[in-house]
Amino acid sequence: MSIRIKSKEQIEGIRKSCILAAETLKYLEQFVVAGNTTDYINQKAHEYILSNNAKPAPLNYNKFPKSVCISVNDVVCHGVPGSYELKEGDILNIDVTTILNGYYGDTCKMFAVGKISEEAANLIYTTKECLKIGIKECFPGNFFGNIGYEINKYASSNGYSVVYEFCGHGVGVAFHEEPEINHIAEKNSGKKMREGMIFTIEPMINQGKARTKIDRIDGWTARTIDGKLSAQFEHTILITPSGCELLTDVYGDF
Ligand code: MF3
Ligand code: CO
Ligand code: CO
């Protein structure tokens, strides 16, 4: 098995799906307010994606029961939307993956409910920096391992830990393609990036210990082992001749 090099036609299709995924995150912002349930946000995401002639990739993926992942506070990733009501001070990640004309776009970001603690704001800031640092390593000829090497160096030097039990991935023609993108790695390890590869970087950064545990009842929700906060940002990235293009950075946040 090897890493897919996307054709021009595939890239155009993936680009459109990525734009829709980013637009969905933007649309959902208005619903991230105290008192709304995560299920309500899931419903809004579901309707929006369908109304744009696309499908939410998570729904029924390996029996995931909802259309987006919503991960609040100590939830690291794969939070299952439900009856939880958002409250002032919560931080949450919404992870949107769209399938448009068969092509996948995958992106996530953090939201804050009202005023949040300085600690929470610092964690969110650092996690976004980690994604930016990973993106700087994206150019033809560089080793995939340098993404995780630089992310881990930055996160750990700031007193945070990097989740190693979940990783980024090739994406576009399928939800999860080769390669795995580790957010902790050895310098100059792994395969080399080539023009036409498309993959995600999606660091999950923890305030406390790196370890996670999966909810025994829903089988999905991954929480920090110590109950401390976790944050995550994700972009879908295309390797170009001169570097990379962030297919899901539609609003120029990066
Ligand atoms: N969107 C997630 C990712 O970034 C995957 C979610 S899998 C699901 O890879 F089944 F929970 F949807
Ligand atoms: Co992803
Ligand atoms: Co995702």
Short mmCIF file of N, CA, C and O in Angstrom, two decimals, residues 105-232:
data_model
loop_
_atom_site.label_atom_id
_atom_site.label_comp_id
_atom_site.label_asym_id
_atom_site.label_seq_id
_atom_site.Cartn_x
_atom_site.Cartn_y
_atom_site.Cartn_z
N GLY A 105 -13.82 16.26 2.85
CA GLY A 105 -13.13 17.42 3.43
C GLY A 105 -13.26 17.31 4.94
O GLY A 105 -14.35 17.01 5.45
N ASP A 106 -12.18 17.54 5.68
CA ASP A 106 -12.15 17.26 7.12
C ASP A 106 -11.50 18.43 7.85
O ASP A 106 -10.34 18.78 7.57
N THR A 107 -12.23 19.03 8.78
CA THR A 107 -11.67 20.17 9.53
C THR A 107 -12.34 20.29 10.89
O THR A 107 -13.51 19.93 11.05
N CYS A 108 -11.59 20.76 11.87
CA CYS A 108 -12.20 21.03 13.17
C CYS A 108 -11.54 22.23 13.81
O CYS A 108 -10.42 22.62 13.46
N LYS A 109 -12.28 22.85 14.72
CA LYS A 109 -11.73 23.98 15.47
C LYS A 109 -12.38 24.09 16.84
O LYS A 109 -13.38 23.41 17.11
N MET A 110 -11.83 24.96 17.66
CA MET A 110 -12.34 25.16 19.02
C MET A 110 -13.29 26.34 19.07
O MET A 110 -13.13 27.34 18.36
N PHE A 111 -14.27 26.23 19.96
CA PHE A 111 -15.22 27.30 20.25
C PHE A 111 -15.24 27.52 21.77
O PHE A 111 -14.95 26.59 22.53
N ALA A 112 -15.59 28.73 22.16
CA ALA A 112 -15.70 29.05 23.58
C ALA A 112 -17.13 29.49 23.86
O ALA A 112 -17.74 30.20 23.05
N VAL A 113 -17.66 29.08 25.00
CA VAL A 113 -19.00 29.51 25.40
C VAL A 113 -18.85 30.66 26.39
O VAL A 113 -18.38 30.45 27.52
N GLY A 114 -19.19 31.87 25.94
CA GLY A 114 -19.05 33.05 26.80
C GLY A 114 -17.62 33.26 27.23
O GLY A 114 -16.69 33.01 26.47
N LYS A 115 -17.46 33.68 28.49
CA LYS A 115 -16.12 33.96 29.00
C LYS A 115 -15.49 32.67 29.52
O LYS A 115 -16.10 31.94 30.28
N ILE A 116 -14.25 32.40 29.06
CA ILE A 116 -13.56 31.18 29.50
C ILE A 116 -12.35 31.54 30.35
O ILE A 116 -11.89 32.68 30.34
N SER A 117 -11.82 30.57 31.08
CA SER A 117 -10.67 30.80 31.97
C SER A 117 -9.43 31.11 31.13
O SER A 117 -9.34 30.74 29.95
N GLU A 118 -8.48 31.76 31.76
CA GLU A 118 -7.21 32.08 31.10
C GLU A 118 -6.48 30.79 30.72
O GLU A 118 -5.87 30.68 29.66
N GLU A 119 -6.58 29.80 31.60
CA GLU A 119 -5.98 28.47 31.34
C GLU A 119 -6.53 27.85 30.06
O GLU A 119 -5.78 27.32 29.25
N ALA A 120 -7.84 27.92 29.92
CA ALA A 120 -8.49 27.33 28.75
C ALA A 120 -8.08 28.10 27.49
O ALA A 120 -7.79 27.50 26.45
N ALA A 121 -8.04 29.43 27.60
CA ALA A 121 -7.66 30.26 26.45
C ALA A 121 -6.22 29.97 26.02
O ALA A 121 -5.91 29.89 24.82
N ASN A 122 -5.33 29.77 27.00
CA ASN A 122 -3.93 29.45 26.68
C ASN A 122 -3.81 28.11 25.98
O ASN A 122 -3.02 27.94 25.05
N LEU A 123 -4.59 27.14 26.43
CA LEU A 123 -4.57 25.82 25.81
C LEU A 123 -5.03 25.91 24.35
O LEU A 123 -4.41 25.33 23.44
N ILE A 124 -6.08 26.67 24.12
CA ILE A 124 -6.60 26.82 22.75
C ILE A 124 -5.56 27.53 21.88
O ILE A 124 -5.28 27.11 20.75
N TYR A 125 -4.94 28.58 22.42
CA TYR A 125 -3.91 29.30 21.68
C TYR A 125 -2.76 28.37 21.29
O TYR A 125 -2.32 28.32 20.14
N THR A 126 -2.28 27.61 22.27
CA THR A 126 -1.14 26.71 22.03
C THR A 126 -1.49 25.64 20.99
O THR A 126 -0.66 25.29 20.14
N THR A 127 -2.69 25.12 21.05
CA THR A 127 -3.10 24.05 20.14
C THR A 127 -3.16 24.57 18.70
O THR A 127 -2.71 23.90 17.76
N LYS A 128 -3.67 25.79 18.54
CA LYS A 128 -3.70 26.40 17.20
C LYS A 128 -2.28 26.63 16.69
O LYS A 128 -1.97 26.38 15.52
N GLU A 129 -1.40 27.07 17.59
CA GLU A 129 0.02 27.22 17.22
C GLU A 129 0.61 25.89 16.78
O GLU A 129 1.40 25.84 15.83
N CYS A 130 0.25 24.82 17.48
CA CYS A 130 0.77 23.49 17.12
C CYS A 130 0.37 23.14 15.69
O CYS A 130 1.20 22.60 14.93
N LEU A 131 -0.86 23.41 15.31
CA LEU A 131 -1.26 23.12 13.93
C LEU A 131 -0.46 23.99 12.96
O LEU A 131 0.04 23.51 11.94
N LYS A 132 -0.30 25.26 13.29
CA LYS A 132 0.50 26.16 12.42
C LYS A 132 1.93 25.65 12.25
O LYS A 132 2.50 25.70 11.16
N ILE A 133 2.51 25.18 13.35
CA ILE A 133 3.89 24.67 13.33
C ILE A 133 3.97 23.42 12.47
O ILE A 133 4.91 23.24 11.69
N GLY A 134 2.96 22.56 12.57
CA GLY A 134 2.91 21.36 11.72
C GLY A 134 2.81 21.74 10.25
O GLY A 134 3.48 21.14 9.39
N ILE A 135 2.01 22.75 9.96
CA ILE A 135 1.80 23.19 8.58
C ILE A 135 3.11 23.71 7.96
O ILE A 135 3.37 23.51 6.78
N LYS A 136 3.93 24.35 8.79
CA LYS A 136 5.23 24.87 8.30
C LYS A 136 6.12 23.75 7.77
O LYS A 136 7.04 24.00 6.99
N GLU A 137 5.89 22.53 8.23
CA GLU A 137 6.70 21.38 7.80
C GLU A 137 6.16 20.74 6.52
O GLU A 137 6.70 19.71 6.08
N CYS A 138 5.11 21.31 5.94
CA CYS A 138 4.46 20.67 4.79
C CYS A 138 4.99 21.22 3.47
O CYS A 138 4.58 22.30 3.01
N PHE A 139 5.90 20.47 2.86
CA PHE A 139 6.44 20.81 1.54
C PHE A 139 7.05 19.56 0.93
O PHE A 139 7.44 18.63 1.66
N PRO A 140 7.14 19.50 -0.40
CA PRO A 140 7.62 18.29 -1.05
C PRO A 140 9.04 17.96 -0.59
O PRO A 140 9.88 18.85 -0.48
N GLY A 141 9.27 16.67 -0.32
CA GLY A 141 10.59 16.22 0.07
C GLY A 141 10.80 16.15 1.57
O GLY A 141 11.75 15.53 2.04
N ASN A 142 9.94 16.83 2.35
CA ASN A 142 10.10 16.77 3.81
C ASN A 142 9.53 15.46 4.35
O ASN A 142 8.66 14.85 3.72
N PHE A 143 10.02 15.04 5.49
CA PHE A 143 9.53 13.81 6.13
C PHE A 143 8.26 14.08 6.93
O PHE A 143 8.19 15.08 7.65
N PHE A 144 7.29 13.17 6.82
CA PHE A 144 6.07 13.31 7.61
C PHE A 144 6.39 13.41 9.10
O PHE A 144 5.72 14.12 9.84
N GLY A 145 7.43 12.71 9.55
CA GLY A 145 7.77 12.72 10.97
C GLY A 145 8.10 14.10 11.51
O GLY A 145 7.95 14.35 12.71
N ASN A 146 8.54 15.00 10.62
CA ASN A 146 8.91 16.33 11.12
C ASN A 146 7.71 17.15 11.59
O ASN A 146 7.86 18.09 12.37
N ILE A 147 6.52 16.76 11.14
CA ILE A 147 5.30 17.42 11.63
C ILE A 147 5.17 17.17 13.14
O ILE A 147 5.09 18.10 13.94
N GLY A 148 5.19 15.90 13.51
CA GLY A 148 5.03 15.54 14.92
C GLY A 148 6.22 15.93 15.77
O GLY A 148 6.08 16.26 16.95
N TYR A 149 7.40 15.90 15.15
CA TYR A 149 8.60 16.29 15.90
C TYR A 149 8.48 17.74 16.36
O TYR A 149 8.70 18.07 17.54
N GLU A 150 8.09 18.62 15.44
CA GLU A 150 8.01 20.05 15.77
C GLU A 150 6.81 20.35 16.68
O GLU A 150 6.90 21.20 17.58
N ILE A 151 5.70 19.69 16.44
CA ILE A 151 4.51 19.92 17.29
C ILE A 151 4.83 19.53 18.74
O ILE A 151 4.58 20.28 19.68
N ASN A 152 5.40 18.36 18.91
CA ASN A 152 5.69 17.89 20.27
C ASN A 152 6.72 18.77 20.97
O ASN A 152 6.60 19.06 22.16
N LYS A 153 7.71 19.23 20.20
CA LYS A 153 8.74 20.09 20.79
C LYS A 153 8.10 21.36 21.35
O LYS A 153 8.36 21.76 22.49
N TYR A 154 7.22 21.96 20.56
CA TYR A 154 6.56 23.21 20.98
C TYR A 154 5.60 22.98 22.15
O TYR A 154 5.63 23.70 23.15
N ALA A 155 4.75 21.96 22.03
CA ALA A 155 3.73 21.72 23.06
C ALA A 155 4.40 21.38 24.39
O ALA A 155 4.05 21.95 25.44
N SER A 156 5.38 20.48 24.36
CA SER A 156 5.98 20.05 25.62
C SER A 156 6.80 21.18 26.25
O SER A 156 6.81 21.32 27.47
N SER A 157 7.42 22.02 25.42
CA SER A 157 8.19 23.13 26.01
C SER A 157 7.28 24.17 26.65
O SER A 157 7.72 24.99 27.45
N ASN A 158 6.00 24.11 26.32
CA ASN A 158 5.03 25.01 26.96
C ASN A 158 4.25 24.32 28.07
O ASN A 158 3.24 24.85 28.55
N GLY A 159 4.67 23.12 28.44
CA GLY A 159 4.05 22.43 29.57
C GLY A 159 2.81 21.61 29.24
O GLY A 159 2.09 21.18 30.14
N TYR A 160 2.57 21.40 27.96
CA TYR A 160 1.39 20.62 27.56
C TYR A 160 1.83 19.24 27.05
O TYR A 160 2.99 19.03 26.71
N SER A 161 0.86 18.33 26.96
CA SER A 161 1.18 17.01 26.41
C SER A 161 0.41 16.78 25.11
O SER A 161 -0.67 17.35 24.90
N VAL A 162 0.99 15.95 24.26
CA VAL A 162 0.44 15.67 22.94
C VAL A 162 -0.21 14.28 22.95
O VAL A 162 0.43 13.31 23.34
N VAL A 163 -1.45 14.22 22.53
CA VAL A 163 -2.16 12.94 22.46
C VAL A 163 -1.54 12.10 21.34
O VAL A 163 -1.36 12.59 20.23
N TYR A 164 -1.17 10.85 21.68
CA TYR A 164 -0.54 9.98 20.68
C TYR A 164 -1.43 8.82 20.25
O TYR A 164 -1.06 8.02 19.41
N GLU A 165 -2.62 8.73 20.88
CA GLU A 165 -3.50 7.59 20.59
C GLU A 165 -4.42 7.84 19.39
O GLU A 165 -5.12 6.93 18.95
N PHE A 166 -4.44 9.08 18.90
CA PHE A 166 -5.20 9.42 17.69
C PHE A 166 -4.28 10.25 16.80
O PHE A 166 -3.41 10.95 17.30
N CYS A 167 -4.50 10.18 15.50
CA CYS A 167 -3.56 10.87 14.61
C CYS A 167 -4.27 11.47 13.40
O CYS A 167 -5.47 11.24 13.18
N GLY A 168 -3.53 12.28 12.63
CA GLY A 168 -4.03 12.77 11.35
C GLY A 168 -3.91 11.65 10.32
O GLY A 168 -3.42 10.56 10.62
N HIS A 169 -4.31 11.96 9.08
CA HIS A 169 -4.47 10.88 8.10
C HIS A 169 -4.59 11.44 6.68
O HIS A 169 -5.08 12.55 6.49
N GLY A 170 -4.20 10.62 5.71
CA GLY A 170 -4.54 10.93 4.34
C GLY A 170 -6.05 11.01 4.22
O GLY A 170 -6.78 10.36 4.97
N VAL A 171 -6.53 11.84 3.30
CA VAL A 171 -7.98 12.05 3.18
C VAL A 171 -8.30 12.51 1.76
O VAL A 171 -7.41 13.00 1.05
N GLY A 172 -9.54 12.40 1.36
CA GLY A 172 -9.99 12.97 0.09
C GLY A 172 -10.85 12.05 -0.73
O GLY A 172 -11.98 12.38 -1.08
N VAL A 173 -10.30 10.87 -1.03
CA VAL A 173 -11.06 9.88 -1.79
C VAL A 173 -11.78 8.95 -0.80
O VAL A 173 -12.85 8.44 -1.07
N ALA A 174 -11.18 8.78 0.36
CA ALA A 174 -11.80 8.06 1.48
C ALA A 174 -11.63 8.90 2.74
O ALA A 174 -10.92 9.91 2.73
N PHE A 175 -12.31 8.49 3.81
CA PHE A 175 -12.27 9.26 5.07
C PHE A 175 -10.86 9.17 5.67
O PHE A 175 -10.25 10.18 6.00
N HIS A 176 -10.37 7.94 5.79
CA HIS A 176 -9.05 7.76 6.40
C HIS A 176 -8.17 6.94 5.47
O HIS A 176 -8.36 5.75 5.30
N GLU A 177 -7.22 7.63 4.85
CA GLU A 177 -6.28 6.99 3.91
C GLU A 177 -4.89 6.98 4.56
O GLU A 177 -4.67 7.61 5.58
N GLU A 178 -3.96 6.33 3.88
CA GLU A 178 -2.57 6.42 4.30
C GLU A 178 -2.06 7.82 3.98
O GLU A 178 -2.53 8.43 3.02
N PRO A 179 -1.09 8.34 4.70
CA PRO A 179 -0.44 7.73 5.86
C PRO A 179 -1.11 8.18 7.15
O PRO A 179 -1.99 9.04 7.13
N GLU A 180 -0.69 7.62 8.27
CA GLU A 180 -1.04 8.17 9.58
C GLU A 180 -0.10 9.35 9.82
O GLU A 180 1.10 9.25 9.56
N ILE A 181 -0.66 10.44 10.31
CA ILE A 181 0.17 11.60 10.65
C ILE A 181 0.28 11.65 12.18
O ILE A 181 -0.69 12.01 12.86
N ASN A 182 1.40 11.27 12.69
CA ASN A 182 1.57 11.28 14.15
C ASN A 182 1.92 12.68 14.63
O ASN A 182 2.70 13.39 14.00
N HIS A 183 1.33 13.06 15.76
CA HIS A 183 1.59 14.39 16.30
C HIS A 183 2.75 14.42 17.29
O HIS A 183 3.11 15.47 17.83
N ILE A 184 3.34 13.23 17.51
CA ILE A 184 4.65 13.11 18.16
C ILE A 184 5.45 12.18 17.26
O ILE A 184 4.95 11.11 16.92
N ALA A 185 6.64 12.58 16.87
CA ALA A 185 7.43 11.70 16.00
C ALA A 185 8.90 12.04 16.11
O ALA A 185 9.28 13.10 16.63
N GLU A 186 9.73 11.12 15.60
CA GLU A 186 11.17 11.35 15.54
C GLU A 186 11.48 12.26 14.36
O GLU A 186 10.82 12.18 13.32
N LYS A 187 12.52 13.06 14.52
CA LYS A 187 12.96 13.93 13.43
C LYS A 187 13.34 13.08 12.20
O LYS A 187 13.96 12.03 12.34
N ASN A 188 12.95 13.55 11.04
CA ASN A 188 13.29 12.89 9.76
C ASN A 188 12.84 11.42 9.67
O ASN A 188 13.47 10.61 8.99
N SER A 189 11.73 11.12 10.34
CA SER A 189 11.20 9.74 10.28
C SER A 189 10.02 9.68 9.31
O SER A 189 9.44 10.69 8.93
N GLY A 190 9.69 8.48 8.89
CA GLY A 190 8.51 8.25 8.05
C GLY A 190 8.77 8.49 6.58
O GLY A 190 9.93 8.63 6.14
N LYS A 191 7.67 8.52 5.81
CA LYS A 191 7.78 8.72 4.36
C LYS A 191 7.97 10.20 4.05
O LYS A 191 7.86 11.04 4.94
N LYS A 192 8.22 10.46 2.77
CA LYS A 192 8.39 11.86 2.35
C LYS A 192 7.14 12.39 1.68
O LYS A 192 6.43 11.66 0.99
N MET A 193 6.90 13.68 1.86
CA MET A 193 5.75 14.35 1.23
C MET A 193 6.04 14.58 -0.24
O MET A 193 7.18 14.89 -0.62
N ARG A 194 4.98 14.43 -1.04
CA ARG A 194 5.10 14.64 -2.49
C ARG A 194 3.94 15.49 -2.97
O ARG A 194 2.83 15.41 -2.40
N GLU A 195 4.17 16.24 -4.02
CA GLU A 195 3.12 17.05 -4.64
C GLU A 195 1.91 16.17 -4.96
O GLU A 195 2.07 15.06 -5.48
N GLY A 196 0.72 16.67 -4.60
CA GLY A 196 -0.52 15.93 -4.89
C GLY A 196 -1.00 15.05 -3.74
O GLY A 196 -2.09 14.49 -3.82
N MET A 197 -0.21 14.96 -2.67
CA MET A 197 -0.71 14.25 -1.47
C MET A 197 -1.65 15.18 -0.72
O MET A 197 -1.43 16.40 -0.66
N ILE A 198 -2.69 14.60 -0.13
CA ILE A 198 -3.64 15.37 0.69
C ILE A 198 -3.83 14.62 2.00
O ILE A 198 -4.09 13.42 2.01
N PHE A 199 -3.69 15.37 3.11
CA PHE A 199 -3.79 14.73 4.43
C PHE A 199 -4.20 15.76 5.46
O PHE A 199 -4.19 16.97 5.19
N THR A 200 -4.55 15.28 6.64
CA THR A 200 -4.89 16.20 7.72
C THR A 200 -3.76 16.26 8.72
O THR A 200 -3.00 15.32 8.89
N ILE A 201 -3.67 17.40 9.39
CA ILE A 201 -2.93 17.50 10.65
C ILE A 201 -3.97 17.92 11.67
O ILE A 201 -4.76 18.85 11.40
N GLU A 202 -4.05 17.24 12.80
CA GLU A 202 -5.13 17.51 13.75
C GLU A 202 -4.69 17.28 15.19
O GLU A 202 -5.23 16.42 15.88
N PRO A 203 -3.70 18.06 15.64
CA PRO A 203 -3.16 17.83 16.98
C PRO A 203 -4.20 17.99 18.08
O PRO A 203 -4.98 18.94 18.08
N MET A 204 -4.18 17.03 19.01
CA MET A 204 -4.97 17.12 20.24
C MET A 204 -3.98 17.35 21.36
O MET A 204 -3.04 16.55 21.55
N ILE A 205 -4.13 18.47 22.07
CA ILE A 205 -3.17 18.89 23.09
C ILE A 205 -3.86 18.93 24.45
O ILE A 205 -4.96 19.47 24.57
N ASN A 206 -3.21 18.33 25.43
CA ASN A 206 -3.80 18.21 26.78
C ASN A 206 -3.06 19.08 27.79
O ASN A 206 -1.84 19.22 27.74
N GLN A 207 -3.89 19.59 28.74
CA GLN A 207 -3.36 20.36 29.87
C GLN A 207 -2.57 19.47 30.81
O GLN A 207 -1.57 19.89 31.37
N GLY A 208 -3.03 18.25 30.99
CA GLY A 208 -2.41 17.32 31.93
C GLY A 208 -1.75 16.17 31.20
O GLY A 208 -0.94 16.37 30.29
N LYS A 209 -2.11 14.95 31.59
CA LYS A 209 -1.51 13.76 30.98
C LYS A 209 -2.00 13.55 29.54
O LYS A 209 -3.11 13.95 29.20
N ALA A 210 -1.18 12.87 28.76
CA ALA A 210 -1.52 12.64 27.35
C ALA A 210 -2.57 11.54 27.17
O ALA A 210 -3.30 11.53 26.19
N ARG A 211 -2.61 10.61 28.13
CA ARG A 211 -3.45 9.42 27.98
C ARG A 211 -4.94 9.74 27.87
O ARG A 211 -5.44 10.67 28.50
N THR A 212 -5.65 8.92 27.12
CA THR A 212 -7.10 9.07 26.98
C THR A 212 -7.78 7.75 27.36
O THR A 212 -7.15 6.70 27.40
N LYS A 213 -9.07 7.85 27.63
CA LYS A 213 -9.87 6.64 27.82
C LYS A 213 -11.20 6.80 27.08
O LYS A 213 -11.76 7.90 26.99
N ILE A 214 -11.66 5.70 26.52
CA ILE A 214 -12.89 5.72 25.71
C ILE A 214 -14.10 5.42 26.59
O ILE A 214 -14.04 4.51 27.42
N ASP A 215 -15.16 6.16 26.39
CA ASP A 215 -16.41 5.96 27.14
C ASP A 215 -16.90 4.52 26.95
O ASP A 215 -17.03 4.05 25.83
N ARG A 216 -17.16 3.85 28.08
CA ARG A 216 -17.55 2.44 28.02
C ARG A 216 -18.94 2.25 27.45
O ARG A 216 -19.28 1.20 26.93
N ILE A 217 -19.77 3.28 27.60
CA ILE A 217 -21.17 3.13 27.16
C ILE A 217 -21.32 3.44 25.67
O ILE A 217 -21.84 2.62 24.91
N ASP A 218 -20.82 4.61 25.23
CA ASP A 218 -21.02 4.93 23.80
C ASP A 218 -19.91 4.35 22.91
O ASP A 218 -20.06 4.29 21.69
N GLY A 219 -18.80 3.93 23.51
CA GLY A 219 -17.73 3.31 22.73
C GLY A 219 -16.93 4.28 21.86
O GLY A 219 -16.06 3.85 21.09
N TRP A 220 -17.20 5.58 21.96
CA TRP A 220 -16.55 6.57 21.10
C TRP A 220 -15.84 7.69 21.87
O TRP A 220 -14.66 7.95 21.64
N THR A 221 -16.61 8.36 22.75
CA THR A 221 -16.10 9.57 23.41
C THR A 221 -14.75 9.29 24.09
O THR A 221 -14.67 8.46 25.00
N ALA A 222 -13.71 10.02 23.64
CA ALA A 222 -12.38 9.85 24.24
C ALA A 222 -12.13 11.02 25.19
O ALA A 222 -12.16 12.18 24.76
N ARG A 223 -11.92 10.71 26.47
CA ARG A 223 -11.67 11.76 27.48
C ARG A 223 -10.24 11.68 27.98
O ARG A 223 -9.62 10.61 27.94
N THR A 224 -9.75 12.79 28.52
CA THR A 224 -8.45 12.76 29.19
C THR A 224 -8.57 11.86 30.41
O THR A 224 -9.61 11.82 31.08
N ILE A 225 -7.48 11.16 30.70
CA ILE A 225 -7.49 10.21 31.82
C ILE A 225 -7.61 10.94 33.16
O ILE A 225 -8.13 10.40 34.12
N ASP A 226 -7.15 12.20 33.21
CA ASP A 226 -7.13 12.94 34.48
C ASP A 226 -8.23 14.01 34.57
O ASP A 226 -8.26 14.79 35.51
N GLY A 227 -9.11 14.06 33.58
CA GLY A 227 -10.22 15.03 33.64
C GLY A 227 -9.83 16.45 33.29
O GLY A 227 -10.65 17.37 33.33
N LYS A 228 -8.56 16.66 32.91
CA LYS A 228 -8.13 18.02 32.53
C LYS A 228 -8.54 18.33 31.09
O LYS A 228 -8.93 17.45 30.33
N LEU A 229 -8.38 19.60 30.72
CA LEU A 229 -8.88 20.06 29.41
C LEU A 229 -8.03 19.55 28.25
O LEU A 229 -6.83 19.30 28.39
N SER A 230 -8.67 19.46 27.09
CA SER A 230 -8.00 19.09 25.85
C SER A 230 -8.52 19.99 24.73
O SER A 230 -9.67 20.43 24.76
N ALA A 231 -7.67 20.27 23.74
CA ALA A 231 -8.11 21.08 22.60
C ALA A 231 -7.57 20.48 21.31
O ALA A 231 -6.60 19.70 21.32
N GLN A 232 -8.21 20.85 20.19
CA GLN A 232 -7.80 20.32 18.88
C GLN A 232 -8.18 21.29 17.76
O GLN A 232 -9.23 21.92 17.81
#
